Short mmCIF file of C-alpha atoms and ligand atoms in Angstrom, two decimals:
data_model
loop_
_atom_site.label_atom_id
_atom_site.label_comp_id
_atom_site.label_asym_id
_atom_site.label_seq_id
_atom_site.Cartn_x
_atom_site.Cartn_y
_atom_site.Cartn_z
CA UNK V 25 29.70 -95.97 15.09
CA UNK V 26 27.79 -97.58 18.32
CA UNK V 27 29.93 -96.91 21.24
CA UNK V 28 27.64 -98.66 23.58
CA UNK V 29 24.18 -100.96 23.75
CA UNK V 30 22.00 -101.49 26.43
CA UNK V 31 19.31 -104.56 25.77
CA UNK V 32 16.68 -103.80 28.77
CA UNK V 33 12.80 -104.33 30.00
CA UNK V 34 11.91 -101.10 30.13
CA UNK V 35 13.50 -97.95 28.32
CA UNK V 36 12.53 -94.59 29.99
CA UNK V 37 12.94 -90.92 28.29
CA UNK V 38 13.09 -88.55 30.96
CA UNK V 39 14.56 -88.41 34.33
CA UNK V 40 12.20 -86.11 35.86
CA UNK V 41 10.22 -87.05 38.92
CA UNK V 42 7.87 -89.02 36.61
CA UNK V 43 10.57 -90.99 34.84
CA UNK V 44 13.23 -91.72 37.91
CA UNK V 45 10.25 -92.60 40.05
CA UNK V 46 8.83 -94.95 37.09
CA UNK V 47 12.76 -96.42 36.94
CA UNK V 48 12.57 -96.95 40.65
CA UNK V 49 8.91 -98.43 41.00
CA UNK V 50 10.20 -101.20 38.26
CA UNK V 51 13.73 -101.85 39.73
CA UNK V 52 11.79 -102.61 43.06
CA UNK V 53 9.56 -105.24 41.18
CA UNK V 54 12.84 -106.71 39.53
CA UNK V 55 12.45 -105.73 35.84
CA UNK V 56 15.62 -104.00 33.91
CA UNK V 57 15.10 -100.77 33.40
CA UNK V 58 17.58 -98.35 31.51
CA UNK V 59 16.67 -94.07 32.16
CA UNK V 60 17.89 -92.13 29.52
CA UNK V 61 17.95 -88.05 30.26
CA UNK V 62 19.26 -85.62 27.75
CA UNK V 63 20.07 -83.24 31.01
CA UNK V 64 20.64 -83.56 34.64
CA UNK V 65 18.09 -85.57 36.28
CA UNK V 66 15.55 -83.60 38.11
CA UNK V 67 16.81 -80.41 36.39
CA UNK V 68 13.65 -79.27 34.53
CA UNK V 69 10.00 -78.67 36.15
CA UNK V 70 10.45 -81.44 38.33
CA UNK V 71 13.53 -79.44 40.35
CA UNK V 72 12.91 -75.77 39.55
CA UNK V 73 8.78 -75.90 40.65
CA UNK V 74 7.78 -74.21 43.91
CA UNK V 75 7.83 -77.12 46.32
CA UNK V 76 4.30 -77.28 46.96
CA UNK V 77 2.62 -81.34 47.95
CA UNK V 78 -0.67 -80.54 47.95
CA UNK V 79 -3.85 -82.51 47.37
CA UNK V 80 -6.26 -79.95 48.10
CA UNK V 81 -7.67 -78.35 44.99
CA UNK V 82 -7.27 -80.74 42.63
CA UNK V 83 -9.92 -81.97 40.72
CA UNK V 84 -11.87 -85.12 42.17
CA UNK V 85 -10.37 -87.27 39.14
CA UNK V 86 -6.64 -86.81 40.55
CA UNK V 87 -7.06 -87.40 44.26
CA UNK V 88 -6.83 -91.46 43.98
CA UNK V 89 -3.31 -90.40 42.42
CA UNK V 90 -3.26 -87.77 44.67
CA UNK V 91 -3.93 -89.94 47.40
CA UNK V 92 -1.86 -92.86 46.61
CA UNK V 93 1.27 -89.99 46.23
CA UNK V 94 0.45 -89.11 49.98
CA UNK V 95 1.10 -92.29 50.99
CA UNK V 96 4.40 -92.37 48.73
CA UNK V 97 6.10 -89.03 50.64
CA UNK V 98 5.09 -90.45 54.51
CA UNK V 99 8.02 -92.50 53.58
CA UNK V 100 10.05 -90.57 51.44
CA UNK V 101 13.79 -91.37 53.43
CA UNK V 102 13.11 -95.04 53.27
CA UNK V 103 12.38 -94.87 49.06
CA UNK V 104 14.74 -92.06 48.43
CA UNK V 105 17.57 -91.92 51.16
CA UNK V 106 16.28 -88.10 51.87
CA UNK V 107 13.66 -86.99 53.63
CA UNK V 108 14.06 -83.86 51.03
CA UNK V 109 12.89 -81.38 53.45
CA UNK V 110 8.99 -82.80 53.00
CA UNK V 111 6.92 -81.51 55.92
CA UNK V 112 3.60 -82.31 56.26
CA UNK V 113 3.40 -78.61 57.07
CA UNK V 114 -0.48 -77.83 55.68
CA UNK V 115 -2.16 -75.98 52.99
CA UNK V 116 -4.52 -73.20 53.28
CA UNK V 117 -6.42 -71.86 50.77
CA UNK V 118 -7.21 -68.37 51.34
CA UNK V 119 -10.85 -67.26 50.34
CA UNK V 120 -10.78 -63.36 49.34
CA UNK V 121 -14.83 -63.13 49.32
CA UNK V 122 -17.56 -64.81 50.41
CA UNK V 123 -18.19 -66.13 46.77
CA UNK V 124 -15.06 -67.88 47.69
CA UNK V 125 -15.97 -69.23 50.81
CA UNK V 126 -18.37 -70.75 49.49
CA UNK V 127 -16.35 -71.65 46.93
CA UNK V 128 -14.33 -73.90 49.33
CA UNK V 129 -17.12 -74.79 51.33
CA UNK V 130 -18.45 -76.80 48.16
CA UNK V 131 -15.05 -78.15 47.33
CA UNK V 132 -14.73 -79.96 51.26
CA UNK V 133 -18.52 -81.38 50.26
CA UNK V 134 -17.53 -82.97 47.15
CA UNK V 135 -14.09 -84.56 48.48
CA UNK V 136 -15.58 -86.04 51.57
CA UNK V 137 -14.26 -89.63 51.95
CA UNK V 138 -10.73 -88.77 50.11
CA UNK V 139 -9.25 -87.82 53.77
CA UNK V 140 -8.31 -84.88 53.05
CA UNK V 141 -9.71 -83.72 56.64
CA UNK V 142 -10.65 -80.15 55.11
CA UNK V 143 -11.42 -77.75 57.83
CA UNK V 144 -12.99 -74.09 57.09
CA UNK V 145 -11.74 -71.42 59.22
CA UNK V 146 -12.80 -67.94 59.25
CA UNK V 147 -13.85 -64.97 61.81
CA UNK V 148 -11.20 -64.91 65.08
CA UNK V 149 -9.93 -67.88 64.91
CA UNK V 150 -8.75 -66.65 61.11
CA UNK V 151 -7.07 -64.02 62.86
CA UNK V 152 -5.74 -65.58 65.87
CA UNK V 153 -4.04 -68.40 63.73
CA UNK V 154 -2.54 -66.23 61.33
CA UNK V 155 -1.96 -62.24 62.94
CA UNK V 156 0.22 -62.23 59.82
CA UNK V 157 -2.62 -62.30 57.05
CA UNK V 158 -3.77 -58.95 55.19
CA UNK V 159 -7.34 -57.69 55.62
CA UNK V 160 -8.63 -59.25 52.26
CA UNK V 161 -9.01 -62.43 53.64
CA UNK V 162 -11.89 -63.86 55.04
CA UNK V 163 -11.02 -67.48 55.52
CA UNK V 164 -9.52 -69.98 54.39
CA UNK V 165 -9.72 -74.14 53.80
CA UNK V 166 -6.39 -75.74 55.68
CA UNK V 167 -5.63 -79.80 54.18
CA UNK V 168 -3.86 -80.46 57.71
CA UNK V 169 -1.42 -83.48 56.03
CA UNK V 170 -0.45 -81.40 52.94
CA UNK V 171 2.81 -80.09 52.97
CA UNK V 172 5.77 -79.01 50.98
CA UNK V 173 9.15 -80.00 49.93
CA UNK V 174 12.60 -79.35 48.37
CA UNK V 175 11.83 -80.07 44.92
CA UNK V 176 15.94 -79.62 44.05
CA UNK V 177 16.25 -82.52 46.54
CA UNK V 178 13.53 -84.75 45.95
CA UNK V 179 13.54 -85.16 41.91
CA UNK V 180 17.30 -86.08 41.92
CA UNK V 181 17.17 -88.24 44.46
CA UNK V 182 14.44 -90.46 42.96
CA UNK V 183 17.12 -91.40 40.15
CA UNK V 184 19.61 -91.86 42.40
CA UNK V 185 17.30 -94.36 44.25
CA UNK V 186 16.68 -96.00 40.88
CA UNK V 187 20.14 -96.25 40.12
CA UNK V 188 21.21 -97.74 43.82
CA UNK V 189 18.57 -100.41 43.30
CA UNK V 190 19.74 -101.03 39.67
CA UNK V 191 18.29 -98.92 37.33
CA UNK V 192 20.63 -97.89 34.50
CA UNK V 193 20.56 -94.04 34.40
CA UNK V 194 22.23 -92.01 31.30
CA UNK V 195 22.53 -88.27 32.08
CA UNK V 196 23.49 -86.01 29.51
CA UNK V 197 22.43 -88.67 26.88
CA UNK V 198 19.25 -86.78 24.51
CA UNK V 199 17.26 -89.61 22.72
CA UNK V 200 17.63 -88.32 18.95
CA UNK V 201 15.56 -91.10 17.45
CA UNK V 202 13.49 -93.73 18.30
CA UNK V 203 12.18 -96.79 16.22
CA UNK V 204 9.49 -98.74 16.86
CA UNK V 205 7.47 -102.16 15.45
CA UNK V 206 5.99 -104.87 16.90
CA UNK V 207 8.94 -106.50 18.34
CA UNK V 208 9.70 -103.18 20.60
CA UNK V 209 12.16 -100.03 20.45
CA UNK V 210 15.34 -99.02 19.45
CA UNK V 211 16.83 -95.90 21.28
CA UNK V 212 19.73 -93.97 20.26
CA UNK V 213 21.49 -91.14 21.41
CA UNK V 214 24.24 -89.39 19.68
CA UNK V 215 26.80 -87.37 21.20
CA UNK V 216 29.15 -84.44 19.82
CA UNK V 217 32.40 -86.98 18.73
CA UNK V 218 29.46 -88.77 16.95
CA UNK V 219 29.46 -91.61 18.94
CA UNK V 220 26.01 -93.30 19.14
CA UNK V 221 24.51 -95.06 21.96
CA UNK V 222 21.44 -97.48 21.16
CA UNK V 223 18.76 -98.75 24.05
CA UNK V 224 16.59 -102.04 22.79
CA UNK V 225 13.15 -102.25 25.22
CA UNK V 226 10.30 -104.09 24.15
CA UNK V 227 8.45 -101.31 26.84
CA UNK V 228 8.99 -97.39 26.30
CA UNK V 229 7.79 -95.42 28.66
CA UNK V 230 7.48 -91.27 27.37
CA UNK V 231 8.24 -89.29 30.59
CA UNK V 232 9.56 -86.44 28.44
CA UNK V 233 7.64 -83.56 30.25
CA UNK V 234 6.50 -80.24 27.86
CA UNK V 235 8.47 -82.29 25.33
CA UNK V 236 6.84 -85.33 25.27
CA UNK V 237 4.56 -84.63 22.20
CA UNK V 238 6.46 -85.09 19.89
CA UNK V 239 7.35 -89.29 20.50
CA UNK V 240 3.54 -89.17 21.14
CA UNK V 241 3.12 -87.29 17.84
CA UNK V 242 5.81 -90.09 16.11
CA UNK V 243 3.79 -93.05 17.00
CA UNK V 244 0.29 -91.51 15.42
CA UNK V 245 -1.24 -90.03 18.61
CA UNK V 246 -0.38 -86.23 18.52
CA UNK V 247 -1.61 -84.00 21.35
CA UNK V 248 -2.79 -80.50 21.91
CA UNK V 249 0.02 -79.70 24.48
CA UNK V 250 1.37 -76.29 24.95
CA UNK V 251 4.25 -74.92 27.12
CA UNK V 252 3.50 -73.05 30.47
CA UNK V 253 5.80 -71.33 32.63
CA UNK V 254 5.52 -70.56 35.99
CA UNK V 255 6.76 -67.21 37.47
CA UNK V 256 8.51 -67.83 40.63
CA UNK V 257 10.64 -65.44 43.16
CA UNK V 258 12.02 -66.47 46.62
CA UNK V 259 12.59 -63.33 49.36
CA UNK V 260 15.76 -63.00 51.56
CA UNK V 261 15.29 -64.90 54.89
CA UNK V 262 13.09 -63.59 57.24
CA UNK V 263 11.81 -64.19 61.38
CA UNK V 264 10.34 -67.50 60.65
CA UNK V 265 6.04 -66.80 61.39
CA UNK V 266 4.84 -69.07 58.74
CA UNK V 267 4.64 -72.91 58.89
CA UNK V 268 1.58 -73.32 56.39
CA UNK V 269 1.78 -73.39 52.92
CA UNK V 270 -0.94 -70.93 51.01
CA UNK V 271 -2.83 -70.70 47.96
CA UNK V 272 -5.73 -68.39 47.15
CA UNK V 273 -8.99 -69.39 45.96
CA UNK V 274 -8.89 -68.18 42.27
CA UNK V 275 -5.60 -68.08 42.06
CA UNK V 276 -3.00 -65.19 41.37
CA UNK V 277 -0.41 -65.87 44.36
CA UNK V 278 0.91 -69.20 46.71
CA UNK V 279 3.40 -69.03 49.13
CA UNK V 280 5.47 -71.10 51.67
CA UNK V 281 8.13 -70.23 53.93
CA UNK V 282 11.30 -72.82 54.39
CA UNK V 283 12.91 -73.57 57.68
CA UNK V 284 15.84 -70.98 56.96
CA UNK V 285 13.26 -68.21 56.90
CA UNK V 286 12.82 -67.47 52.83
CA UNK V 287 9.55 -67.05 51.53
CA UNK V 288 9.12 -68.50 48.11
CA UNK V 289 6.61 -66.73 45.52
CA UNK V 290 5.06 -68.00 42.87
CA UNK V 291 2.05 -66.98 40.87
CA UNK V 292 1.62 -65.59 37.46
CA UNK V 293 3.74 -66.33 33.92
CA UNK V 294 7.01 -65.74 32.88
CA UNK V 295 8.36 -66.34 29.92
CA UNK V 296 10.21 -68.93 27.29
CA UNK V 297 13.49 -67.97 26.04
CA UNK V 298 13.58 -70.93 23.78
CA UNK V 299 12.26 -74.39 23.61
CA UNK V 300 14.32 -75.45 26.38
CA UNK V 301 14.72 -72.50 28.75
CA UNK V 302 12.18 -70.26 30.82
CA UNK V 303 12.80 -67.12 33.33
CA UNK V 304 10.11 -65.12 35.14
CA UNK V 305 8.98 -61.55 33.89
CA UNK V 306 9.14 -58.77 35.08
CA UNK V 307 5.55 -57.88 34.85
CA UNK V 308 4.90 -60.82 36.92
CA UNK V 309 7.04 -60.22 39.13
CA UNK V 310 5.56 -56.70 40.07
CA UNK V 311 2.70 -58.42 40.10
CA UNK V 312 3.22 -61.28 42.42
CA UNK V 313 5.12 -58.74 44.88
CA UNK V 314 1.81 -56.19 44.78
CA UNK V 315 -0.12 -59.23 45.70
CA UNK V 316 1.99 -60.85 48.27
CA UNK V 317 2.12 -57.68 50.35
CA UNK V 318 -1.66 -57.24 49.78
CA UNK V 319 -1.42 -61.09 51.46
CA UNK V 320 1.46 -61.01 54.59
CA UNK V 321 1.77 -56.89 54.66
CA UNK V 322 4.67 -57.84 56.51
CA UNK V 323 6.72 -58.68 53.42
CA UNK V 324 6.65 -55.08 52.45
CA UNK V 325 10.35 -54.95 54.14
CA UNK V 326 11.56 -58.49 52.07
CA UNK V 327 13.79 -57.89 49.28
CA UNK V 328 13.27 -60.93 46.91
CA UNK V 329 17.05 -62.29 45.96
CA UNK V 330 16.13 -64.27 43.06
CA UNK V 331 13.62 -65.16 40.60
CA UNK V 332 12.86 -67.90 38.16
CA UNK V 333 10.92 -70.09 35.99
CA UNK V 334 10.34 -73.60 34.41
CA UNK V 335 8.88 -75.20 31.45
CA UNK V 336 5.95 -77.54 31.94
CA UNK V 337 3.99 -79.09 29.46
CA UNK V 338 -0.35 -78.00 29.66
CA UNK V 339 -3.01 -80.10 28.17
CA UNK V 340 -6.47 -77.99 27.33
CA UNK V 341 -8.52 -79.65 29.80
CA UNK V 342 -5.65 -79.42 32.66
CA UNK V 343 -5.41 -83.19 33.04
CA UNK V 344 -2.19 -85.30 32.60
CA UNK V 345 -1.92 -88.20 29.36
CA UNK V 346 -1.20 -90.90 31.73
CA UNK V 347 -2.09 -94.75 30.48
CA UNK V 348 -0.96 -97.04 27.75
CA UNK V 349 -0.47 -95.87 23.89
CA UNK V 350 -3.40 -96.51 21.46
CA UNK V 351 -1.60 -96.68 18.16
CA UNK V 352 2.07 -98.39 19.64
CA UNK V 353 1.82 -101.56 21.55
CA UNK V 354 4.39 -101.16 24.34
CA UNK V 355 4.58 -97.54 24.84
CA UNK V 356 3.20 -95.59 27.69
CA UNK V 357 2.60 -92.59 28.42
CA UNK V 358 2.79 -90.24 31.12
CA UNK V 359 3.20 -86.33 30.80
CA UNK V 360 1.39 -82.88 30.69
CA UNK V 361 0.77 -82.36 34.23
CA UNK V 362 0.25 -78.72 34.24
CA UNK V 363 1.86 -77.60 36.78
CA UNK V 364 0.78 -80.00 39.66
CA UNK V 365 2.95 -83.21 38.54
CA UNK V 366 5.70 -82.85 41.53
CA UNK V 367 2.87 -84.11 44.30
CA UNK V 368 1.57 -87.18 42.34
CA UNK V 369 5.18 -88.07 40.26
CA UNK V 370 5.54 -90.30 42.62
CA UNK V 371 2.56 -92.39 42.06
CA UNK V 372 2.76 -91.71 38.75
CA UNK V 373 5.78 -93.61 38.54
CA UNK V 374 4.52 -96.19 40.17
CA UNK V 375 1.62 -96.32 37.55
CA UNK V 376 3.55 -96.47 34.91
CA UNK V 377 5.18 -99.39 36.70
CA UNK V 378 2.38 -101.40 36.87
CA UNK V 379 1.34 -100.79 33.46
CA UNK V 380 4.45 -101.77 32.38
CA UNK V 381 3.95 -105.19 34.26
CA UNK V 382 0.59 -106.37 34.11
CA UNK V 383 -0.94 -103.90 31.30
CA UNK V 384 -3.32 -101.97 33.92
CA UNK V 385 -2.96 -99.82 37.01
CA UNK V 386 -4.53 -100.46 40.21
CA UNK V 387 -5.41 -96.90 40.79
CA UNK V 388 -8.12 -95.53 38.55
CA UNK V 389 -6.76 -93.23 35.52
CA UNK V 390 -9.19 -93.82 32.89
CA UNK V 391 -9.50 -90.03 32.97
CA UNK V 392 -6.37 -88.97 31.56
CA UNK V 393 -6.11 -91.32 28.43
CA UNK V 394 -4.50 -90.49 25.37
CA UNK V 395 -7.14 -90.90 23.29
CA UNK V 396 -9.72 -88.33 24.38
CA UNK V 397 -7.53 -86.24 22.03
CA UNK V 398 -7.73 -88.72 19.03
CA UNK V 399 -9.25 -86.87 16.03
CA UNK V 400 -12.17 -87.84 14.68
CA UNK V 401 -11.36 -90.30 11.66
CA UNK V 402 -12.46 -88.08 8.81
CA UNK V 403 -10.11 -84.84 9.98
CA UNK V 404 -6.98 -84.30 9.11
CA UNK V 405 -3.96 -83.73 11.75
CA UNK V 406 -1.69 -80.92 11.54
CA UNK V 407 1.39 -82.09 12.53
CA UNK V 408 2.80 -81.09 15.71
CA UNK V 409 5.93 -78.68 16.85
CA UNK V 410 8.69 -79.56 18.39
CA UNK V 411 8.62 -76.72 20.55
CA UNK V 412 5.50 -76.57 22.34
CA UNK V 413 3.35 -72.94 22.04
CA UNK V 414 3.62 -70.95 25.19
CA UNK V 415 0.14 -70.49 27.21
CA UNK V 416 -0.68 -67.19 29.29
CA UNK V 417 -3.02 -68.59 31.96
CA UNK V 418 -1.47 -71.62 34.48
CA UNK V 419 -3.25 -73.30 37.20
CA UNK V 420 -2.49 -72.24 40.93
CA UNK V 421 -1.08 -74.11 43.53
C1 FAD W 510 7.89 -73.20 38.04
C2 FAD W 510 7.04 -74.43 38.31
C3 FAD W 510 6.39 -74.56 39.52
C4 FAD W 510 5.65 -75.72 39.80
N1 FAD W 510 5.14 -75.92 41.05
C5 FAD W 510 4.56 -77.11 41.38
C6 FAD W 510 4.12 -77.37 42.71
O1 FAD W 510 4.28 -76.56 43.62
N2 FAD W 510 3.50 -78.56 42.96
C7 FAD W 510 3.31 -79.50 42.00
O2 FAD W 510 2.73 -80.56 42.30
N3 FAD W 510 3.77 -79.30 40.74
C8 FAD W 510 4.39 -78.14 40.41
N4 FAD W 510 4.86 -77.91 39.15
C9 FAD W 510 4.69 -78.97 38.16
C10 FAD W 510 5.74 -80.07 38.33
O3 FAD W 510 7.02 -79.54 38.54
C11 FAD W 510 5.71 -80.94 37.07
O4 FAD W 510 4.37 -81.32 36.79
C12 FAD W 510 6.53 -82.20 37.24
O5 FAD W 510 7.81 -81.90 37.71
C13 FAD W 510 6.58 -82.92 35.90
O6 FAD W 510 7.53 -83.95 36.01
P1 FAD W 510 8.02 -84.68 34.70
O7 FAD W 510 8.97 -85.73 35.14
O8 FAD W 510 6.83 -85.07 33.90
O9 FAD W 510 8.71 -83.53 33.82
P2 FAD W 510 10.17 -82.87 33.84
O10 FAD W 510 10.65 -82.60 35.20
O11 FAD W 510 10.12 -81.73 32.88
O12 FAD W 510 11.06 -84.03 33.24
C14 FAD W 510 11.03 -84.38 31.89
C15 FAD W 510 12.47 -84.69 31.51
O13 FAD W 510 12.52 -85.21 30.18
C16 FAD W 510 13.75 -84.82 29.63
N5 FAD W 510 13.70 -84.96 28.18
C17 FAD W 510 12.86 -84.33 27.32
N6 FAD W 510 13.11 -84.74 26.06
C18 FAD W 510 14.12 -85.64 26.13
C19 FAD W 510 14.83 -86.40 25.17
N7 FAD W 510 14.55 -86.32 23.87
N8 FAD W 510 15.82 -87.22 25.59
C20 FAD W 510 16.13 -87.34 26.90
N9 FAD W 510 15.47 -86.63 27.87
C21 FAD W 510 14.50 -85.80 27.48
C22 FAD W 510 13.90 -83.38 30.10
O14 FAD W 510 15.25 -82.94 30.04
C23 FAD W 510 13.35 -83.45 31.53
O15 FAD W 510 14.37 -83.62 32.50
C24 FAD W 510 5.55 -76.75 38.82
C25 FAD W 510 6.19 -76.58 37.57
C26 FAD W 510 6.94 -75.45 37.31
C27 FAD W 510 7.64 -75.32 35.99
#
């Protein structure tokens, strides 16, 4: 039995940052979108990830996105109602050796003209900026305008946004099946009194997250993705000393402390519990606390209240699929962002927007296109999980 049908523009699975940003980006250039989100909008990577809105340290094919995203959060209350606690606060990336350094020192060469206003700092100046670091550092690389923000706060309100503006958004509602052909998509979405609910869209846009293989598997362009799982852990409040955010060259730890006086951890894997669900383990966390002391020796005296994890979807190469279908006319892509999606979702979304529209995107993705996974047309395919393999190694923040 159909309960109810929604005939729209656009049809979106997932209402993570990617998705309710893509649903607000179209409602503000008039086309009907309907959002459908088998959870709680915002409730998966895009509201449990460590808060961190950073350009610094991506790779050079990101920071159009990256910079376009920067733009996006300098006026964050005006789009979203909230200024989700985004503070242009800075990000410094801690060098542990000299090999480091210059590490960093070739990363500000290569990025020159992307305004990213990279300034090395070492010696006493180091010191005098930050009493609080541990010995093992030697410098560091601060981004000035990066920042960090309440990711709880953010992801939901994009939706919201996209609802006030028009967008229909269906929580709770898991798309079960999709059909496509050439005259567009049929959506539906059953629930437990077997009720069905059925969205028609010429346009689909995948915004599924670690899940989003599989629609991209459906439609003939299956993808190597696996599931990653960042271990995170926040510390009881503490004399507020800290306004940067910090990575580490190499990885292993990052760190940021919020205005109430919490340091939150991450660094490290946890674990999957299922296909849906992630926490943090307790290796890790030993781990992560070893190294955060060996960071701020201060924190040898924080109790950490609370740890936790997410499940984000990892392409080999680290780079999101982001850019029009090859197989499906009228679906897009745009997932896998390996654990950096939450600073460019927001001009992700409006990417997927303009793809939507006019077919093409005026900031330059040809780098993360679907097809650089295509096989070649003699091998055969294995077909694809539904639940993504878990990865050890994840990128750093
Ligand atoms: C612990 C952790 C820490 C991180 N830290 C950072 C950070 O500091 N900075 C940064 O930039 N990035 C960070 N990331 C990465 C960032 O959170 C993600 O890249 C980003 O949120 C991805 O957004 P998304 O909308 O693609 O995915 P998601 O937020 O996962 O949204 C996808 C949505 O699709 C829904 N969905 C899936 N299948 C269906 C279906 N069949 N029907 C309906 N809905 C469906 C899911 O329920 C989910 O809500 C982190 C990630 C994690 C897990």
């Amino acid at each position: 039995m159909t309960a109810k049908r929604f005939v729209t523009d656009v049809a979106i699975v997932g209402g993570g940052i990617v998705g309710s940003s893509a649903a607000l980006a179209l409602r503000r250039m008039g086309l009907k979108v309907v959002l459908l989100e088998r959870d709680l909008c915002g409730s998966r990577s895009s509201g449990v990830n460590y808060g961190g809105v950073r350009r610094q340290g991506r790779p050079l094919s990101q920071l159009p996105l990256a910079q376009r995203a920067h733009e996006i959060w300098g006026r964050l209350p005006e789009l979203i109602g909230t200024d989700g606690e985004y503070e242009r606060s800075g990000h410094f990336k801690i060098a542990r050796s000299a090999a480091d350094m210059a590490s960093l020192e070739r990363y500000r060469a290569t990025t020159q003209g992307f305004d990213l206003d990279l300034e090395l700092i070492t010696g006493e100046r180091l010191r005098a900026l930050c009493p609080w670091l541990g010995a093992k550092a030697v410098g560091g690389s601060l981004c000035p305008e990066d920042g960090q923000a309440n990711p709880r706060l953010v992801s939901p309100a994009f939706a919201r946004a996209a609802e006030r503006a028009g967008a229909v958004v269906l929580e709770r509602t898991p798309v079960d099946e999709v059909i496509g052909d050439r005259n567009g998509f049929t959506l539906r979405s059953r629930n437990s009194a077997g009720h069905t609910l059925e969205v028609q869209a010429p346009l689909l846009l995948n915004c599924a997250g670690a899940w989003a293989g599989q629609l991209a598997a459906q439609f003939g362009e299956p993808v190597p993705m696996q599931a990653g799982h960042p271990a995170m852990a926040v510390t009881e409040p503490v004399p507020h000393f800290m306004d940067w955010s910090l990575g580490v060259e190499g990885g292993g730890i990052y760190c940021r402390q919020v205005a109430r006086g919490n340091l939150v951890l991450g660094g490290g894997s946890g674990l999957a519990l299922d296909a849906d669900r992630a926490r943090s383990d307790r290796d890790a966390i030993t781990k992560l606390a070893a190294q955060a002391i060996e960071l701020i020796p201060a924190l040898r005296d924080a109790q950490l209240i609370r740890t936790w994890s997410g499940t984000e979807g990892y392409l080999p190469d680290r780079e999101p699929v982001l850019g029009c279908s090859r197989t499906m006319p009228g679906l897009i892509h745009g997932f896998g962002f390996a654990g950096a999606g939450f600073q460019i979702g927001p001009a992700v979304g409006e990417v997927l927007a303009e793809l939507a529209r006019d077919g093409r995107s005026s900031t330059p993705i040809a780098a993360f296109g679907i097809e650089r996974f295509a096989a070649p047309p003699t091998s055969q395919t294995a077909p694809i999980a539904s639940a993504p393999a878990s990865i050890p190694e994840l990128s750093h923040r």
